[in-house]
Amino acid sequence: MEKLRYEIFSRLEEIPDPRVERTKVHSLPALLFIALCTFLTGGKSFYEMEIFAKAQKNWLKKVAGLVSVPSHGTFNRIFQAVKPEHFAEFLTRVTDLIRENISGEIVAFDGKTHRGNGLDSALHMLNAWAVKNRLVLGQLPVPDKSNEISAMPQLMDMLELKDCIITADALNCQKAVAEKAREKKTDYVLAIKGNHPEAYDEIRRFMDRQMENAKPIFEMPLDKAHGRLESRKFWVSDDIAWFEDRHAWAGLKSICVVEAVREMVKGGGPVTTRRYYISSLGEKDAERIAGAIRGHWAIENEFHWCLDMAFDEDGSRARTRNAAKNLGLMRGITINLLKANPDKGSLKGKMYKASMMLSYLKRLLRI
């Protein structure tokens, strides 16, 4: 068997096999390796995994020890049976191999619902996205959106976050998240809204007064995109002695407001919105806070959007047992390997190239 640089295959061998010994015709690492190759070449289904195995049978014998071509039913049963937490661990191990240590990395946490699983059984996945590395650091399946609150500290525990800045929307603006951030030796910038009504009203009133009496501490350059112009101004204040609940938020140093003014290029009056944040960074780090707030939306634009556009995630109908969760995690692994490749081009373009050229697929896999 060829040695895989970066040990991707050996990482697959660490995933526990849920099958009883007498039912094993194909090795688990071989089956999962075929599934990963299928995703890297643009396949999405268990049927396409079988087709890939048939098309590349001779190569897979050498690289993965394939004995015979597995059926689509075999792949279906495997993805149902493997525990998602083991797939999640594999994702973090692979990511650690290709992730660069970037000072002040922004790690955005946000959830995404897989619409194709049906309204009653829709899978919700909490994701952690490294903005500067442009990689998904970790994923955690949760029963529904409301469970994100308890899941975020769990996902943080799975990741190396030291010296990063974590960001989250208002749903995950929780005291437990702030406490976990300090425990992990990382900073936080958390959006605050009506889910903490008293704190939100206090912060809103105070920062609105600050805006009347002081110039913004930082301004973003005018942003022109998608047919609109948008400007952003930031006010950050270290003055939190008045905030009654300040001691309940571990490491809290400042509060912030962002005023965004958006105007359509083809006409229409300007629309002004204000968003409020709490942070463990101080006023002197206003530019870093602004960068974290701006960077948070990369998880939507660079990850969630890709899951739908390149992988048609919402079109997936897998829902039995663990299948949907494991396929979701496999998409995250695939995106990381594609984005880690320095070649220019879209994800779809890279997948098409990998489907046509075995040499390129091997480059994506670091073989």
Tab-separated table of C-alpha atoms in Angstrom:
chain	number	residue	atom	x	y	z
A	1	MET	CA	0.000	0.000	0.000
A	2	GLU	CA	1.331	3.463	-0.887
A	3	LYS	CA	2.220	5.597	2.111
A	4	LEU	CA	-0.078	8.595	2.429
A	5	ARG	CA	1.851	11.743	3.254
A	6	TYR	CA	-0.029	13.522	6.108
A	7	GLU	CA	-1.305	10.117	7.243
A	8	ILE	CA	-4.889	10.476	6.021
A	9	PHE	CA	-5.369	6.735	5.667
A	10	SER	CA	-3.829	5.994	9.073
A	11	ARG	CA	-6.246	8.524	10.579
A	12	LEU	CA	-9.102	6.549	9.055
A	13	GLU	CA	-7.720	3.420	10.702
A	14	GLU	CA	-8.266	5.084	14.088
A	15	ILE	CA	-12.065	5.158	13.602
A	16	PRO	CA	-13.599	2.239	15.565
A	17	ASP	CA	-15.366	-0.344	13.402
A	18	PRO	CA	-18.962	-0.871	14.647
A	19	ARG	CA	-19.419	-4.179	12.786
A	20	VAL	CA	-19.128	-7.681	14.217
A	21	GLU	CA	-16.166	-9.631	12.871
A	22	ARG	CA	-18.143	-12.177	10.815
A	23	THR	CA	-19.842	-9.436	8.747
A	24	LYS	CA	-16.617	-7.759	7.620
A	25	VAL	CA	-15.907	-8.280	3.927
A	26	HIS	CA	-14.296	-4.875	3.357
A	27	SER	CA	-12.091	-2.995	5.823
A	28	LEU	CA	-13.624	0.133	7.362
A	29	PRO	CA	-10.695	2.400	6.371
A	30	ALA	CA	-11.011	1.229	2.739
A	31	LEU	CA	-14.754	1.969	2.654
A	32	LEU	CA	-14.316	5.412	4.189
A	33	PHE	CA	-11.381	6.190	1.898
A	34	ILE	CA	-13.552	5.368	-1.132
A	35	ALA	CA	-16.299	7.612	0.260
A	36	LEU	CA	-13.828	10.478	0.722
A	37	CYS	CA	-12.489	10.037	-2.826
A	38	THR	CA	-16.051	10.028	-4.146
A	39	PHE	CA	-16.810	13.354	-2.461
A	40	LEU	CA	-13.522	14.842	-3.721
A	41	THR	CA	-14.499	13.913	-7.284
A	42	GLY	CA	-17.982	15.436	-7.038
A	43	GLY	CA	-20.004	12.379	-6.019
A	44	LYS	CA	-22.647	12.715	-3.346
A	45	SER	CA	-24.486	9.399	-2.938
A	46	PHE	CA	-23.866	5.807	-1.880
A	47	TYR	CA	-24.508	4.743	-5.483
A	48	GLU	CA	-21.711	7.044	-6.664
A	49	MET	CA	-19.369	5.545	-4.055
A	50	GLU	CA	-19.985	2.128	-5.631
A	51	ILE	CA	-19.390	3.566	-9.120
A	52	PHE	CA	-16.113	5.167	-8.034
A	53	ALA	CA	-14.917	1.896	-6.460
A	54	LYS	CA	-15.718	0.032	-9.684
A	55	ALA	CA	-14.002	2.636	-11.884
A	56	GLN	CA	-10.834	2.798	-9.763
A	57	LYS	CA	-10.738	-0.809	-8.565
A	58	ASN	CA	-7.120	-1.469	-9.538
A	59	TRP	CA	-5.801	1.729	-7.928
A	60	LEU	CA	-7.845	1.140	-4.763
A	61	LYS	CA	-6.366	-2.367	-4.464
A	62	LYS	CA	-2.922	-0.766	-4.227
A	63	VAL	CA	-3.717	2.261	-2.111
A	64	ALA	CA	-6.458	0.953	0.185
A	65	GLY	CA	-6.218	-2.831	0.049
A	66	LEU	CA	-9.591	-3.196	-1.671
A	67	VAL	CA	-10.658	-6.842	-2.079
A	68	SER	CA	-13.799	-6.434	-4.201
A	69	VAL	CA	-16.196	-3.654	-5.178
A	70	PRO	CA	-18.536	-2.792	-2.259
A	71	SER	CA	-22.218	-2.264	-3.028
A	72	HIS	CA	-24.076	0.986	-2.384
A	73	GLY	CA	-25.928	-0.848	0.384
A	74	THR	CA	-22.643	-1.552	2.137
A	75	PHE	CA	-21.755	2.158	2.152
A	76	ASN	CA	-25.254	3.004	3.386
A	77	ARG	CA	-24.978	0.586	6.310
A	78	ILE	CA	-21.506	1.839	7.251
A	79	PHE	CA	-22.560	5.483	7.320
A	80	GLN	CA	-25.553	4.553	9.443
A	81	ALA	CA	-23.451	2.569	11.906
A	82	VAL	CA	-20.299	4.635	12.535
A	83	LYS	CA	-20.696	6.957	15.527
A	84	PRO	CA	-20.674	10.627	14.460
A	85	GLU	CA	-18.325	11.586	17.291
A	86	HIS	CA	-15.684	9.342	15.708
A	87	PHE	CA	-16.157	11.060	12.358
A	88	ALA	CA	-15.920	14.427	14.127
A	89	GLU	CA	-12.606	13.369	15.681
A	90	PHE	CA	-11.336	12.342	12.230
A	91	LEU	CA	-12.280	15.794	10.903
A	92	THR	CA	-10.284	17.557	13.624
A	93	ARG	CA	-7.274	15.239	13.115
A	94	VAL	CA	-7.178	15.870	9.363
A	95	THR	CA	-7.650	19.605	9.912
A	96	ASP	CA	-4.773	19.693	12.382
A	97	LEU	CA	-2.540	18.255	9.654
A	98	ILE	CA	-3.269	21.049	7.171
A	99	ARG	CA	-4.053	23.977	9.483
A	100	GLU	CA	-1.500	26.771	9.799
A	101	ASN	CA	-0.855	28.463	13.113
A	102	ILE	CA	-1.996	32.026	12.464
A	103	SER	CA	-1.733	34.536	15.280
A	104	GLY	CA	-5.125	35.900	16.276
A	105	GLU	CA	-7.053	33.421	14.113
A	106	ILE	CA	-10.783	34.196	14.102
A	107	VAL	CA	-12.929	31.116	14.725
A	108	ALA	CA	-16.587	31.658	13.863
A	109	PHE	CA	-19.237	29.375	15.385
A	110	ASP	CA	-22.616	29.031	13.695
A	111	GLY	CA	-25.234	26.375	12.993
A	112	LYS	CA	-26.793	25.136	9.763
A	113	THR	CA	-29.924	23.047	9.289
A	114	HIS	CA	-29.977	20.353	6.593
A	115	ARG	CA	-33.363	21.016	4.993
A	116	GLY	CA	-33.418	17.860	2.920
A	117	ASN	CA	-33.804	15.603	5.955
A	118	GLY	CA	-37.473	16.497	6.354
A	119	LEU	CA	-39.165	19.006	8.632
A	120	ASP	CA	-39.620	16.573	11.490
A	121	SER	CA	-36.128	15.084	11.347
A	122	ALA	CA	-34.045	17.991	10.042
A	123	LEU	CA	-30.423	17.644	11.116
A	124	HIS	CA	-28.780	20.689	12.652
A	125	MET	CA	-24.991	20.939	12.604
A	126	LEU	CA	-22.939	23.350	14.716
A	127	ASN	CA	-19.809	24.382	12.815
A	128	ALA	CA	-16.539	26.099	13.724
A	129	TRP	CA	-14.859	27.933	10.835
A	130	ALA	CA	-11.265	29.277	10.866
A	131	VAL	CA	-11.580	32.545	8.940
A	132	LYS	CA	-7.909	33.096	8.005
A	133	ASN	CA	-7.132	29.419	7.342
A	134	ARG	CA	-10.454	29.073	5.470
A	135	LEU	CA	-11.007	25.642	7.004
A	136	VAL	CA	-13.745	24.052	9.058
A	137	LEU	CA	-12.093	23.204	12.391
A	138	GLY	CA	-14.892	21.077	13.772
A	139	GLN	CA	-18.543	20.111	13.525
A	140	LEU	CA	-20.997	18.763	16.055
A	141	PRO	CA	-24.430	17.349	15.136
A	142	VAL	CA	-27.194	18.598	17.448
A	143	PRO	CA	-30.874	17.578	17.595
A	144	ASP	CA	-32.147	21.055	16.706
A	145	LYS	CA	-31.180	24.738	16.716
A	146	SER	CA	-32.104	25.235	20.383
A	147	ASN	CA	-29.481	22.657	21.362
A	148	GLU	CA	-26.678	24.835	19.962
A	149	ILE	CA	-26.527	26.597	23.332
A	150	SER	CA	-25.293	23.508	25.157
A	151	ALA	CA	-23.335	22.172	22.153
A	152	MET	CA	-21.015	25.131	21.630
A	153	PRO	CA	-18.925	24.599	24.809
A	154	GLN	CA	-18.675	20.906	23.839
A	155	LEU	CA	-17.376	21.769	20.365
A	156	MET	CA	-14.946	24.301	21.826
A	157	ASP	CA	-13.557	21.544	24.044
A	158	MET	CA	-12.739	19.487	20.932
A	159	LEU	CA	-10.636	22.235	19.336
A	160	GLU	CA	-7.274	23.935	19.812
A	161	LEU	CA	-8.296	27.570	20.307
A	162	LYS	CA	-5.437	29.109	22.276
A	163	ASP	CA	-4.738	32.746	21.273
A	164	CYS	CA	-7.667	32.786	18.827
A	165	ILE	CA	-10.729	35.055	18.821
A	166	ILE	CA	-14.029	33.188	18.818
A	167	THR	CA	-17.186	34.767	17.459
A	168	ALA	CA	-20.825	33.721	17.671
A	169	ASP	CA	-24.267	35.110	16.960
A	170	ALA	CA	-26.752	36.096	19.648
A	171	LEU	CA	-28.048	32.545	20.160
A	172	ASN	CA	-24.632	31.499	21.462
A	173	CYS	CA	-23.987	34.656	23.443
A	174	GLN	CA	-24.007	32.708	26.699
A	175	LYS	CA	-22.137	32.974	29.991
A	176	ALA	CA	-20.992	29.357	29.597
A	177	VAL	CA	-19.394	30.235	26.248
A	178	ALA	CA	-17.503	33.184	27.746
A	179	GLU	CA	-16.322	30.983	30.607
A	180	LYS	CA	-15.205	28.222	28.231
A	181	ALA	CA	-13.327	30.777	26.103
A	182	ARG	CA	-11.295	31.929	29.077
A	183	GLU	CA	-10.676	28.320	30.060
A	184	LYS	CA	-9.351	27.652	26.525
A	185	LYS	CA	-7.163	30.807	26.719
A	186	THR	CA	-8.943	32.473	23.836
A	187	ASP	CA	-10.752	35.794	23.426
A	188	TYR	CA	-14.358	36.264	22.387
A	189	VAL	CA	-16.586	38.704	20.519
A	190	LEU	CA	-20.256	37.772	20.984
A	191	ALA	CA	-23.330	39.421	19.480
A	192	ILE	CA	-25.991	40.275	22.032
A	193	LYS	CA	-29.691	40.682	21.306
A	194	GLY	CA	-33.057	40.153	22.912
A	195	ASN	CA	-32.274	36.699	24.327
A	196	HIS	CA	-30.663	38.661	27.202
A	197	PRO	CA	-33.270	41.451	27.306
A	198	GLU	CA	-32.107	43.367	30.378
A	199	ALA	CA	-28.419	43.259	29.461
A	200	TYR	CA	-29.217	44.117	25.846
A	201	ASP	CA	-31.297	47.156	26.811
A	202	GLU	CA	-28.605	48.401	29.202
A	203	ILE	CA	-25.867	48.028	26.593
A	204	ARG	CA	-27.966	49.532	23.813
A	205	ARG	CA	-28.895	52.637	25.811
A	206	PHE	CA	-25.319	53.204	27.005
A	207	MET	CA	-23.703	52.756	23.580
A	208	ASP	CA	-26.320	54.897	21.832
A	209	ARG	CA	-25.376	57.741	24.206
A	210	GLN	CA	-21.690	57.104	23.511
A	211	MET	CA	-22.337	57.453	19.793
A	212	GLU	CA	-23.864	60.890	20.323
A	213	ASN	CA	-20.859	62.208	22.243
A	214	ALA	CA	-17.868	60.518	20.626
A	215	LYS	CA	-16.440	59.837	17.189
A	216	PRO	CA	-16.225	56.199	16.083
A	217	ILE	CA	-13.050	54.530	17.280
A	218	PHE	CA	-12.677	52.621	14.023
A	219	GLU	CA	-14.189	52.761	10.530
A	220	MET	CA	-14.219	50.124	7.817
A	221	PRO	CA	-13.484	51.260	4.234
A	222	LEU	CA	-16.547	51.623	2.017
A	223	ASP	CA	-17.562	48.165	0.814
A	224	LYS	CA	-19.070	47.806	-2.652
A	225	ALA	CA	-20.468	44.363	-3.447
A	226	HIS	CA	-23.613	42.675	-4.785
A	227	GLY	CA	-24.999	45.956	-6.119
A	228	ARG	CA	-24.825	47.828	-2.823
A	229	LEU	CA	-22.594	50.230	-0.923
A	230	GLU	CA	-22.036	49.653	2.767
A	231	SER	CA	-20.084	51.615	5.367
A	232	ARG	CA	-19.427	50.516	8.947
A	233	LYS	CA	-18.446	52.481	12.023
A	234	PHE	CA	-17.394	50.979	15.355
A	235	TRP	CA	-17.646	52.348	18.843
A	236	VAL	CA	-15.899	50.371	21.597
A	237	SER	CA	-15.961	51.218	25.303
A	238	ASP	CA	-13.931	49.870	28.227
A	239	ASP	CA	-16.291	51.659	30.602
A	240	ILE	CA	-18.354	48.742	31.940
A	241	ALA	CA	-18.468	49.618	35.662
A	242	TRP	CA	-22.128	50.572	35.272
A	243	PHE	CA	-23.031	47.164	33.784
A	244	GLU	CA	-24.643	45.288	36.651
A	245	ASP	CA	-24.147	41.835	35.153
A	246	ARG	CA	-20.498	42.334	34.141
A	247	HIS	CA	-19.014	39.863	36.646
A	248	ALA	CA	-21.191	37.037	35.304
A	249	TRP	CA	-19.390	37.219	31.932
A	250	ALA	CA	-15.893	35.761	32.389
A	251	GLY	CA	-13.146	38.055	31.143
A	252	LEU	CA	-15.495	40.797	29.929
A	253	LYS	CA	-13.534	43.964	29.071
A	254	SER	CA	-15.602	45.964	26.603
A	255	ILE	CA	-18.858	46.488	24.783
A	256	CYS	CA	-19.221	47.506	21.172
A	257	VAL	CA	-21.733	48.806	18.658
A	258	VAL	CA	-21.464	48.587	14.874
A	259	GLU	CA	-23.471	51.012	12.778
A	260	ALA	CA	-23.860	49.844	9.200
A	261	VAL	CA	-25.305	52.094	6.498
A	262	ARG	CA	-26.343	50.232	3.364
A	263	GLU	CA	-27.454	51.818	0.096
A	264	MET	CA	-28.313	50.136	-3.204
A	265	VAL	CA	-26.220	51.323	-6.154
A	266	LYS	CA	-29.275	51.535	-8.434
A	267	GLY	CA	-31.265	53.693	-6.076
A	268	GLY	CA	-33.212	53.544	-2.864
A	269	GLY	CA	-32.584	55.381	0.376
A	270	PRO	CA	-29.917	54.321	2.867
A	271	VAL	CA	-30.809	51.758	5.551
A	272	THR	CA	-29.068	52.033	8.922
A	273	THR	CA	-28.735	49.148	11.361
A	274	ARG	CA	-26.965	48.840	14.693
A	275	ARG	CA	-25.590	45.634	16.223
A	276	TYR	CA	-24.227	45.283	19.733
A	277	TYR	CA	-21.440	43.036	21.052
A	278	ILE	CA	-19.584	42.097	24.214
A	279	SER	CA	-15.898	41.166	24.193
A	280	SER	CA	-12.944	40.038	26.276
A	281	LEU	CA	-10.793	42.401	24.170
A	282	GLY	CA	-10.386	46.005	25.246
A	283	GLU	CA	-10.762	49.370	23.559
A	284	LYS	CA	-7.111	49.325	22.425
A	285	ASP	CA	-7.995	46.243	20.348
A	286	ALA	CA	-10.839	47.963	18.519
A	287	GLU	CA	-9.424	47.051	15.120
A	288	ARG	CA	-9.187	43.357	16.086
A	289	ILE	CA	-12.778	43.439	17.382
A	290	ALA	CA	-13.918	45.001	14.102
A	291	GLY	CA	-12.029	42.364	12.135
A	292	ALA	CA	-13.615	39.575	14.172
A	293	ILE	CA	-17.114	40.966	13.657
A	294	ARG	CA	-16.549	41.334	9.928
A	295	GLY	CA	-14.835	37.936	9.687
A	296	HIS	CA	-17.695	36.098	11.387
A	297	TRP	CA	-19.815	36.213	8.226
A	298	ALA	CA	-17.213	34.135	6.368
A	299	ILE	CA	-18.784	31.012	7.873
A	300	GLU	CA	-21.950	31.794	5.914
A	301	ASN	CA	-20.295	33.018	2.719
A	302	GLU	CA	-17.393	30.566	2.466
A	303	PHE	CA	-18.669	27.440	4.203
A	304	HIS	CA	-22.455	27.175	4.460
A	305	TRP	CA	-22.886	28.570	0.945
A	306	CYS	CA	-20.367	26.032	-0.424
A	307	LEU	CA	-22.186	23.165	1.275
A	308	ASP	CA	-25.319	24.036	-0.675
A	309	MET	CA	-23.800	25.160	-3.982
A	310	ALA	CA	-20.976	22.623	-4.386
A	311	PHE	CA	-22.446	19.666	-2.466
A	312	ASP	CA	-26.216	20.266	-2.663
A	313	GLU	CA	-26.404	19.521	1.050
A	314	ASP	CA	-30.041	20.571	1.349
A	315	GLY	CA	-30.865	18.072	-1.408
A	316	SER	CA	-29.498	15.108	0.544
A	317	ARG	CA	-32.224	12.678	1.616
A	318	ALA	CA	-30.089	10.517	3.920
A	319	ARG	CA	-31.777	10.389	7.299
A	320	THR	CA	-31.569	6.846	8.708
A	321	ARG	CA	-29.666	6.516	11.986
A	322	ASN	CA	-26.270	8.288	11.726
A	323	ALA	CA	-26.090	8.563	7.922
A	324	ALA	CA	-26.984	12.262	7.604
A	325	LYS	CA	-24.625	13.280	10.413
A	326	ASN	CA	-21.691	11.334	9.009
A	327	LEU	CA	-22.254	12.543	5.451
A	328	GLY	CA	-22.355	16.103	6.774
A	329	LEU	CA	-19.019	15.592	8.505
A	330	MET	CA	-17.547	14.031	5.345
A	331	ARG	CA	-18.495	17.191	3.420
A	332	GLY	CA	-16.552	19.255	5.949
A	333	ILE	CA	-13.463	17.061	5.508
A	334	THR	CA	-13.795	17.313	1.732
A	335	ILE	CA	-14.045	21.111	1.759
A	336	ASN	CA	-10.902	21.338	3.879
A	337	LEU	CA	-8.878	19.165	1.494
A	338	LEU	CA	-10.131	21.125	-1.509
A	339	LYS	CA	-9.467	24.532	0.038
A	340	ALA	CA	-6.040	23.471	1.289
A	341	ASN	CA	-4.997	22.848	-2.331
A	342	PRO	CA	-3.333	26.065	-3.594
A	343	ASP	CA	-4.593	25.775	-7.178
A	344	LYS	CA	-6.889	28.536	-8.349
A	345	GLY	CA	-10.460	27.718	-9.230
A	346	SER	CA	-13.802	26.911	-7.665
A	347	LEU	CA	-14.515	23.885	-5.507
A	348	LYS	CA	-16.621	22.413	-8.308
A	349	GLY	CA	-13.764	22.991	-10.734
A	350	LYS	CA	-11.314	21.179	-8.473
A	351	MET	CA	-13.735	18.280	-8.013
A	352	TYR	CA	-14.251	17.987	-11.770
A	353	LYS	CA	-10.496	18.002	-12.301
A	354	ALA	CA	-10.085	15.268	-9.670
A	355	SER	CA	-12.756	13.174	-11.397
A	356	MET	CA	-10.848	13.396	-14.692
A	357	MET	CA	-7.273	13.089	-13.425
A	358	LEU	CA	-6.222	10.501	-10.858
A	359	SER	CA	-2.957	12.397	-10.393
A	360	TYR	CA	-4.888	15.466	-9.242
A	361	LEU	CA	-7.034	13.418	-6.851
A	362	LYS	CA	-3.818	12.053	-5.347
A	363	ARG	CA	-2.569	15.623	-4.884
A	364	LEU	CA	-5.745	16.514	-2.980
A	365	LEU	CA	-5.189	13.477	-0.770
A	366	ARG	CA	-1.479	14.306	-0.280
A	367	ILE	CA	-0.385	10.959	-1.723
